[in-house]
Short mmCIF file of C-alpha atoms in Angstrom, two decimals:
data_model
loop_
_atom_site.label_atom_id
_atom_site.label_comp_id
_atom_site.label_asym_id
_atom_site.label_seq_id
_atom_site.Cartn_x
_atom_site.Cartn_y
_atom_site.Cartn_z
CA MET A 1 -98.39 -57.30 34.41
CA THR A 2 -98.31 -58.71 30.88
CA VAL A 3 -95.19 -59.99 29.14
CA ALA A 4 -95.07 -56.89 26.94
CA GLU A 5 -95.47 -54.57 29.93
CA ALA A 6 -92.70 -56.27 31.90
CA VAL A 7 -90.28 -56.05 28.99
CA ALA A 8 -91.25 -52.46 28.20
CA GLU A 9 -90.74 -51.44 31.82
CA ALA A 10 -87.24 -52.95 31.87
CA LEU A 11 -86.32 -51.25 28.61
CA GLU A 12 -87.63 -47.90 29.84
CA ARG A 13 -85.51 -48.17 32.98
CA ILE A 14 -82.44 -49.11 30.94
CA ALA A 15 -82.96 -46.17 28.60
CA ARG A 16 -83.30 -43.80 31.54
CA LEU A 17 -80.50 -45.05 33.77
CA ASP A 18 -77.87 -46.67 31.61
CA PRO A 19 -76.39 -43.48 30.11
CA GLY A 20 -75.16 -42.69 33.62
CA LEU A 21 -74.22 -46.21 34.70
CA SER A 22 -73.04 -47.85 31.47
CA ALA A 23 -74.06 -51.33 32.56
CA PHE A 24 -74.90 -52.52 29.04
CA ILE A 25 -72.82 -53.11 25.93
CA GLU A 26 -75.89 -53.65 23.76
CA VAL A 27 -79.64 -53.35 24.34
CA TRP A 28 -81.92 -55.50 22.18
CA ALA A 29 -85.06 -53.41 22.49
CA GLU A 30 -86.73 -54.34 19.20
CA GLU A 31 -86.07 -58.04 19.55
CA ALA A 32 -87.25 -58.05 23.18
CA LEU A 33 -90.47 -56.15 22.45
CA THR A 34 -91.39 -58.42 19.55
CA SER A 35 -90.44 -61.70 21.20
CA GLU A 36 -93.15 -64.33 21.34
CA THR A 37 -93.31 -66.22 24.62
CA ASP A 38 -95.58 -69.05 25.63
CA PRO A 39 -97.45 -67.66 28.67
CA GLY A 40 -97.46 -71.14 30.20
CA LEU A 41 -93.67 -71.28 30.57
CA PRO A 42 -92.24 -70.82 34.09
CA LEU A 43 -90.33 -67.60 33.29
CA ALA A 44 -92.68 -66.25 30.65
CA GLY A 45 -91.77 -62.65 29.89
CA VAL A 46 -89.18 -62.22 32.64
CA PRO A 47 -86.55 -59.75 31.35
CA PHE A 48 -82.94 -60.73 31.96
CA ALA A 49 -79.45 -59.67 30.87
CA VAL A 50 -76.53 -61.79 29.72
CA LYS A 51 -72.87 -61.29 30.55
CA GLY A 52 -70.71 -59.89 27.78
CA PRO A 53 -70.86 -60.11 24.00
CA SER A 54 -71.04 -63.92 23.93
CA GLY A 55 -73.40 -64.34 26.87
CA ILE A 56 -76.44 -65.06 24.73
CA ARG A 57 -74.77 -68.29 23.55
CA ALA A 58 -74.01 -69.54 27.06
CA TYR A 59 -75.74 -72.64 28.38
CA ALA A 60 -77.59 -70.79 31.15
CA ALA A 61 -78.94 -68.15 28.77
CA ARG A 62 -80.28 -70.79 26.43
CA ARG A 63 -82.00 -72.58 29.30
CA LEU A 64 -83.55 -69.35 30.57
CA ILE A 65 -84.84 -68.49 27.10
CA ALA A 66 -86.30 -72.00 26.79
CA ALA A 67 -88.15 -71.30 30.06
CA GLY A 68 -89.71 -68.17 28.56
CA ALA A 69 -87.37 -65.44 29.85
CA VAL A 70 -86.63 -62.55 27.49
CA PRO A 71 -83.03 -61.34 27.00
CA VAL A 72 -82.92 -57.53 26.83
CA GLY A 73 -79.20 -56.96 26.36
CA SER A 74 -75.58 -57.87 27.05
CA THR A 75 -73.81 -56.39 30.06
CA ALA A 76 -70.44 -54.69 30.40
CA VAL A 77 -67.22 -56.57 31.05
CA PRO A 78 -63.62 -55.28 31.19
CA GLY A 79 -62.74 -53.55 27.94
CA PRO A 80 -59.88 -54.12 25.50
CA GLY A 81 -56.48 -53.38 26.97
CA THR A 82 -57.69 -53.68 30.57
CA TYR A 83 -54.97 -55.21 32.70
CA TRP A 84 -57.24 -55.77 35.72
CA GLN A 85 -60.67 -57.30 35.76
CA THR A 86 -62.63 -55.55 38.53
CA TRP A 87 -63.89 -52.99 36.04
CA GLY A 88 -66.35 -52.70 33.16
CA LEU A 89 -66.71 -50.86 29.86
CA GLY A 90 -70.19 -50.36 28.45
CA ALA A 91 -71.72 -48.50 25.54
CA HIS A 92 -71.58 -45.17 27.40
CA GLY A 93 -68.09 -45.50 28.86
CA ARG A 94 -66.82 -46.90 32.12
CA THR A 95 -69.27 -48.84 34.24
CA VAL A 96 -69.83 -47.09 37.57
CA ASN A 97 -70.87 -48.41 40.95
CA PRO A 98 -74.48 -47.28 41.52
CA TRP A 99 -73.84 -46.66 45.22
CA ARG A 100 -70.68 -44.61 44.60
CA ALA A 101 -70.06 -43.35 41.09
CA ASP A 102 -66.40 -42.69 41.87
CA ARG A 103 -65.84 -46.42 42.49
CA THR A 104 -65.83 -49.50 40.30
CA PRO A 105 -68.64 -52.08 40.52
CA GLY A 106 -66.17 -54.96 40.46
CA GLY A 107 -65.90 -57.55 37.75
CA SER A 108 -65.69 -59.20 35.49
CA SER A 109 -69.50 -59.46 35.69
CA ALA A 110 -69.49 -55.69 36.18
CA GLY A 111 -72.48 -54.62 34.15
CA ALA A 112 -74.54 -57.58 35.33
CA ALA A 113 -74.24 -56.49 38.96
CA VAL A 114 -75.00 -52.85 38.16
CA ALA A 115 -78.02 -53.74 36.02
CA VAL A 116 -79.47 -55.77 38.89
CA ALA A 117 -78.56 -53.27 41.63
CA ALA A 118 -80.22 -50.42 39.73
CA GLY A 119 -83.33 -52.46 39.03
CA MET A 120 -82.88 -52.46 35.25
CA VAL A 121 -83.34 -56.24 35.30
CA GLY A 122 -84.06 -58.64 38.10
CA LEU A 123 -81.68 -61.33 36.89
CA ALA A 124 -78.40 -61.35 35.01
CA THR A 125 -76.17 -64.25 34.07
CA GLY A 126 -72.52 -64.30 35.06
CA SER A 127 -69.48 -66.53 35.11
CA ASP A 128 -67.02 -66.86 37.95
CA GLY A 129 -63.40 -67.91 37.43
CA ALA A 130 -61.85 -66.20 40.46
CA GLY A 131 -64.71 -64.20 41.97
CA SER A 132 -66.24 -62.66 38.85
CA VAL A 133 -69.79 -63.01 40.18
CA ARG A 134 -69.19 -62.69 43.93
CA ILE A 135 -66.97 -59.58 43.83
CA PRO A 136 -69.38 -57.36 41.84
CA ALA A 137 -72.31 -58.75 43.84
CA ALA A 138 -70.56 -57.69 47.05
CA TRP A 139 -69.59 -54.25 45.78
CA CYS A 140 -73.03 -53.51 44.31
CA GLY A 141 -75.06 -54.80 47.26
CA VAL A 142 -76.84 -57.66 45.47
CA PHE A 143 -76.88 -61.45 45.61
CA GLY A 144 -74.37 -63.43 43.55
CA LEU A 145 -73.97 -67.21 43.25
CA LYS A 146 -71.10 -69.27 41.85
CA THR A 147 -72.22 -72.83 41.21
CA THR A 148 -70.17 -75.94 41.92
CA ASN A 149 -67.44 -76.25 39.31
CA GLY A 150 -68.50 -78.63 36.54
CA LEU A 151 -72.18 -78.55 37.49
CA LEU A 152 -72.99 -76.45 34.41
CA PRO A 153 -71.26 -76.59 31.02
CA SER A 154 -68.43 -74.06 30.78
CA PRO A 155 -66.09 -73.12 27.92
CA ASP A 156 -63.23 -72.66 30.38
CA ARG A 157 -60.73 -75.44 29.70
CA THR A 158 -58.89 -74.91 32.99
CA GLY A 159 -61.97 -75.88 34.99
CA LEU A 160 -61.67 -72.78 37.19
CA ALA A 161 -64.74 -70.96 35.89
CA SER A 162 -68.32 -71.93 36.57
CA GLY A 163 -71.69 -70.45 35.76
CA GLY A 164 -73.41 -68.05 38.08
CA VAL A 165 -76.21 -65.57 38.51
CA LEU A 166 -76.83 -62.14 40.01
CA THR A 167 -80.22 -61.20 41.45
CA ARG A 168 -81.53 -58.63 43.88
CA THR A 169 -82.19 -61.26 46.54
CA ALA A 170 -81.20 -64.85 47.13
CA ALA A 171 -84.83 -65.97 46.83
CA GLU A 172 -84.98 -64.59 43.29
CA ALA A 173 -82.10 -66.87 42.28
CA ARG A 174 -84.29 -69.94 42.80
CA ALA A 175 -85.78 -69.38 39.35
CA TYR A 176 -82.29 -69.53 37.81
CA LEU A 177 -81.37 -72.83 39.45
CA ARG A 178 -84.78 -74.29 38.72
CA CYS A 179 -84.30 -73.63 35.01
CA VAL A 180 -80.61 -74.42 34.52
CA LEU A 181 -80.31 -77.53 36.72
CA ASP A 182 -82.08 -80.71 35.70
CA GLY A 183 -83.94 -82.18 38.63
CA TYR A 184 -83.54 -79.10 40.81
CA ALA A 185 -85.53 -79.15 44.03
CA GLU A 186 -85.54 -76.78 46.97
CA VAL A 187 -83.77 -78.37 49.92
CA PRO A 188 -85.23 -77.76 53.39
CA VAL A 189 -82.48 -76.44 55.65
CA PRO A 190 -83.09 -76.88 59.39
CA LEU A 191 -81.87 -73.88 61.36
CA PRO A 192 -79.49 -73.12 62.88
CA VAL A 193 -76.86 -74.40 60.46
CA ARG A 194 -73.38 -75.22 61.70
CA ALA A 195 -71.01 -72.46 60.65
CA ARG A 196 -67.39 -71.31 60.92
CA TRP A 197 -66.07 -67.79 60.36
CA SER A 198 -62.77 -66.53 59.00
CA ALA A 199 -61.98 -62.88 58.31
CA ASP A 200 -58.90 -63.67 56.22
CA LEU A 201 -58.69 -67.45 55.56
CA GLY A 202 -55.31 -67.25 57.23
CA PHE A 203 -53.51 -65.15 54.62
CA ALA A 204 -55.56 -62.25 53.21
CA ARG A 205 -54.95 -58.66 54.29
CA THR A 206 -58.57 -57.79 54.96
CA ASP A 207 -59.54 -54.17 55.49
CA PRO A 208 -60.48 -53.98 59.21
CA GLU A 209 -63.71 -52.11 58.51
CA VAL A 210 -64.75 -54.59 55.81
CA ALA A 211 -64.05 -57.42 58.25
CA ALA A 212 -66.04 -55.67 60.97
CA VAL A 213 -69.09 -55.15 58.74
CA ALA A 214 -69.05 -58.79 57.60
CA ARG A 215 -68.54 -60.04 61.15
CA GLY A 216 -71.41 -57.86 62.31
CA ALA A 217 -73.64 -59.64 59.81
CA VAL A 218 -72.44 -63.01 61.11
CA ASP A 219 -73.24 -61.98 64.68
CA ARG A 220 -76.75 -60.99 63.62
CA LEU A 221 -77.21 -64.38 61.99
CA ALA A 222 -76.10 -66.10 65.18
CA ALA A 223 -78.40 -63.96 67.31
CA ALA A 224 -81.34 -64.70 64.99
CA GLY A 225 -80.74 -68.45 65.17
CA VAL A 226 -79.78 -68.80 61.51
CA VAL A 227 -76.30 -70.13 62.29
CA ARG A 228 -74.66 -71.85 65.22
CA LEU A 229 -71.19 -70.41 65.12
CA GLU A 230 -68.23 -72.49 66.20
CA GLU A 231 -65.47 -70.12 67.22
CA ARG A 232 -62.54 -72.16 65.94
CA PRO A 233 -60.13 -70.55 63.48
CA PHE A 234 -60.01 -71.86 59.93
CA ALA A 235 -57.17 -71.23 57.51
CA LEU A 236 -56.15 -72.24 54.00
CA LEU A 237 -52.86 -71.91 52.19
CA ASN A 238 -52.72 -68.85 49.93
CA PRO A 239 -54.07 -70.15 46.60
CA GLY A 240 -52.87 -67.23 44.46
CA ASP A 241 -49.83 -68.84 42.86
CA ALA A 242 -51.66 -72.13 42.33
CA TRP A 243 -54.60 -70.36 40.64
CA GLN A 244 -52.31 -68.37 38.36
CA ALA A 245 -50.28 -71.47 37.46
CA ILE A 246 -53.41 -73.34 36.41
CA ARG A 247 -54.71 -70.36 34.45
CA GLY A 248 -51.30 -70.14 32.78
CA GLY A 249 -51.39 -73.79 31.68
CA GLU A 250 -49.06 -75.20 34.35
CA PRO A 251 -51.39 -77.05 36.75
CA GLY A 252 -48.60 -79.08 38.30
CA THR A 253 -46.97 -75.99 39.78
CA GLY A 254 -49.72 -75.47 42.34
CA SER A 255 -50.80 -79.07 42.87
CA ALA A 256 -49.48 -79.35 46.43
CA VAL A 257 -51.29 -76.20 47.61
CA ARG A 258 -54.46 -77.27 45.88
CA ALA A 259 -54.34 -80.75 47.42
CA GLU A 260 -53.72 -79.41 50.93
CA ASN A 261 -56.53 -76.87 50.68
CA ASN A 262 -58.88 -79.58 49.41
CA ARG A 263 -57.94 -81.73 52.40
CA ARG A 264 -58.67 -78.89 54.82
CA LEU A 265 -61.99 -78.06 53.17
CA ASP A 266 -63.08 -81.72 53.11
CA ALA A 267 -62.34 -81.92 56.84
CA LEU A 268 -64.23 -78.67 57.46
CA PHE A 269 -67.39 -79.72 55.65
CA ALA A 270 -67.39 -83.12 57.31
CA ASP A 271 -68.90 -81.44 60.39
CA THR A 272 -69.81 -77.93 59.19
CA ASP A 273 -72.56 -76.72 56.85
CA LEU A 274 -71.30 -73.24 56.05
CA LEU A 275 -68.03 -71.34 55.87
CA LEU A 276 -68.45 -67.57 56.26
CA THR A 277 -65.93 -64.92 55.15
CA PRO A 278 -66.02 -61.39 53.75
CA ALA A 279 -66.56 -61.68 50.01
CA THR A 280 -63.62 -59.38 49.34
CA PRO A 281 -60.77 -58.17 51.54
CA ASN A 282 -61.24 -54.61 50.32
CA ARG A 283 -63.92 -52.10 49.52
CA PRO A 284 -64.59 -51.00 45.91
CA HIS A 285 -61.57 -49.23 44.46
CA GLY A 286 -61.56 -46.20 42.18
CA HIS A 287 -61.65 -46.24 38.41
CA ASP A 288 -57.88 -45.85 38.20
CA GLY A 289 -57.31 -49.42 39.34
CA PRO A 290 -56.85 -51.61 42.41
CA GLY A 291 -53.24 -50.81 43.17
CA GLU A 292 -51.58 -53.63 45.09
CA THR A 293 -54.70 -55.32 46.45
CA TYR A 294 -56.03 -58.65 45.23
CA SER A 295 -59.80 -58.39 45.40
CA THR A 296 -59.88 -62.12 44.64
CA ALA A 297 -57.97 -63.09 47.80
CA LEU A 298 -61.03 -64.58 49.53
CA THR A 299 -62.84 -65.96 46.46
CA TRP A 300 -60.44 -67.79 44.15
CA ALA A 301 -59.68 -70.58 46.64
CA PHE A 302 -63.17 -71.92 45.89
CA ASN A 303 -62.63 -71.81 42.13
CA LEU A 304 -59.64 -74.07 42.74
CA SER A 305 -61.56 -76.36 45.08
CA GLY A 306 -64.83 -76.27 43.13
CA HIS A 307 -67.11 -75.45 46.06
CA PRO A 308 -70.31 -73.45 45.47
CA ALA A 309 -70.12 -69.97 46.99
CA ALA A 310 -72.36 -66.95 47.22
CA SER A 311 -72.22 -63.32 48.33
CA ILE A 312 -75.07 -61.69 50.20
CA PRO A 313 -75.26 -58.02 51.23
CA ALA A 314 -73.80 -57.50 54.70
CA GLY A 315 -73.97 -53.72 55.13
CA PHE A 316 -71.84 -50.69 54.36
CA THR A 317 -68.53 -49.16 55.35
CA GLY A 318 -68.60 -45.66 56.76
CA ASP A 319 -67.92 -44.14 53.35
CA GLY A 320 -70.99 -45.76 51.80
CA CYS A 321 -69.40 -48.80 50.12
CA PRO A 322 -71.35 -52.08 50.14
CA VAL A 323 -69.78 -55.12 51.80
CA GLY A 324 -70.59 -58.71 50.91
CA LEU A 325 -70.65 -61.75 53.17
CA GLN A 326 -69.41 -64.90 51.41
CA LEU A 327 -71.16 -68.20 52.11
CA VAL A 328 -69.41 -71.43 51.04
CA ALA A 329 -70.93 -74.91 51.18
CA ALA A 330 -69.92 -78.46 50.33
CA ARG A 331 -69.44 -79.41 46.67
CA GLY A 332 -72.76 -80.14 45.00
CA ALA A 333 -74.78 -78.52 47.79
CA ASP A 334 -75.89 -75.64 45.56
CA SER A 335 -79.57 -75.92 46.41
CA ALA A 336 -78.87 -76.08 50.14
CA LEU A 337 -76.47 -73.14 49.87
CA LEU A 338 -79.14 -71.07 48.17
CA GLU A 339 -81.66 -71.85 50.89
CA MET A 340 -79.12 -70.99 53.58
CA ALA A 341 -78.52 -67.70 51.76
CA VAL A 342 -82.26 -67.01 51.65
CA ALA A 343 -82.49 -67.54 55.40
CA ALA A 344 -79.35 -65.52 56.09
CA GLU A 345 -80.29 -62.57 53.91
CA ARG A 346 -83.29 -61.77 56.11
CA HIS A 347 -81.01 -60.99 59.04
CA ALA A 348 -77.56 -60.16 57.63
CA VAL A 349 -78.07 -56.49 56.80
CA SER A 350 -78.74 -53.67 59.23
CA VAL A 351 -78.88 -50.46 57.18
CA VAL A 352 -81.23 -47.55 56.68
CA CYS A 353 -81.06 -45.85 53.30
CA GLY A 354 -82.84 -42.87 51.87
CA ALA A 355 -84.45 -40.02 53.76
CA GLY A 356 -86.19 -41.29 56.86
CA GLY A 357 -85.26 -44.89 56.13
CA GLY A 358 -87.60 -45.02 53.16
CA GLY A 359 -85.38 -47.45 51.31
CA GLY A 360 -86.77 -50.43 53.18
CA GLY A 361 -83.71 -51.47 55.15
CA THR A 362 -81.74 -53.58 52.65
CA PRO A 363 -79.55 -52.73 49.66
CA ALA A 364 -82.00 -54.61 47.42
CA ALA A 365 -84.89 -52.51 48.69
CA CYS A 366 -82.88 -49.32 48.33
CA ALA A 367 -81.97 -50.33 44.78
CA GLU A 368 -85.64 -50.49 43.83
CA ALA A 369 -85.65 -46.70 43.61
CA GLY A 370 -82.61 -46.64 41.33
CA PRO A 371 -79.30 -44.78 41.54
CA ASP A 372 -80.90 -41.52 40.45
CA ALA A 373 -83.05 -41.48 43.58
CA GLU A 374 -82.44 -40.27 47.12
CA ALA A 375 -82.20 -43.90 48.28
CA PHE A 376 -78.66 -44.03 46.98
CA THR A 377 -77.52 -41.22 49.24
CA LEU A 378 -76.54 -43.09 52.38
CA ARG A 379 -74.32 -41.40 54.97
CA THR A 380 -72.64 -38.93 52.68
CA SER A 381 -73.55 -37.16 49.46
CA PHE A 382 -71.62 -38.51 46.49
CA PRO A 383 -71.43 -37.18 42.94
CA PRO A 384 -74.04 -38.53 40.54
CA PRO A 385 -73.02 -41.15 37.96
CA THR A 386 -71.23 -39.74 34.95
CA SER A 387 -70.74 -41.04 31.45
CA SER A 388 -67.10 -40.05 31.17
CA HIS A 389 -65.26 -42.49 28.94
CA VAL A 390 -62.10 -44.12 30.21
CA GLY A 391 -61.38 -45.84 26.92
CA ARG A 392 -57.93 -47.40 26.67
CA ARG A 393 -55.87 -45.00 28.65
CA GLY A 394 -53.17 -46.32 30.94
CA VAL A 395 -54.03 -47.84 34.31
CA ASN A 396 -52.11 -48.88 37.39
CA LYS A 397 -49.83 -51.87 37.35
CA PRO A 398 -52.10 -54.93 37.26
CA ARG A 399 -52.49 -56.63 40.64
CA THR A 400 -56.09 -57.81 40.78
CA ARG A 401 -57.32 -60.80 38.84
CA ASP A 402 -60.93 -61.86 38.60
#
């Protein structure tokens, strides 16, 4: 496929699907179709999307463009007046989850996850300050990576946010790291890797079915020889107040919790390669808000500590909601984490989608057909995506931060 054909195919899919999904704020069709790309560059002609209105100016986007990739548009993020961040507002209204249109895709990299899940682009940039890449990756059934804090330039002065990427599979994220990290090299990871599991990190109120789906994925990894699971409990102190204090400009308020959690994580990774948890304690909530649940409960500890973390698809709850399995590795071990995710993704999911299992057995394979296809009807029939506009109407009391 030529550069022009690849870009044209992505734009056609966006034009066809985005009115129902509202993953994009803007689509740069003319610029993308007329872009001139050196065919010798490593990502020559690869269409990608950037997070939010300012995403094109981000460090990762500039590095991808320098490698020959073609930006086709900016993806939806929470709109003005939104008091909670696991939501998105695109050009056609609220951003909907492509697996269940009555649910949110998560956020704040909402449109990025939807664009990848629906096959509109194969790669989208994101940023993760409390779970903003991992939460939508989990809820849309795709791969999401948060890099080690400080590894990539970030405009976030608190140091909580780091760059990230969303792709259909972990293997497809190699191209991102190869282009944004100087001196990147794939790291061979001997299997099985030493792993620990926690359903709640000692404090989260994890939905039992979400925990069961994620634990089922872990058991499949152990059975396949990907991980050697040590059945010792692992717990952290609840990082919520510390995270909010730092975000609010009062880092001293949560310093004791942060220091103790860092001590526990340093001790963990002294003899463990991988920490495994559900990516979120809850399944995707409706478009009226999260209520009293913090979707960030299992993610923001690693924004405080700086560890790289990823979400891979783990399966589905009985009502057809994707569940993510979070993988956390030692600081700076981004390349090794990605390779562990590649190995894990082959065995983590056990799902048949579409009539007769025609979806290929994984959320990424099901997503190839798009949300307008039968592949997105799993165990129950759900209403098709709509373009109803939420706008700035009132929402529930804010309880989720992302």
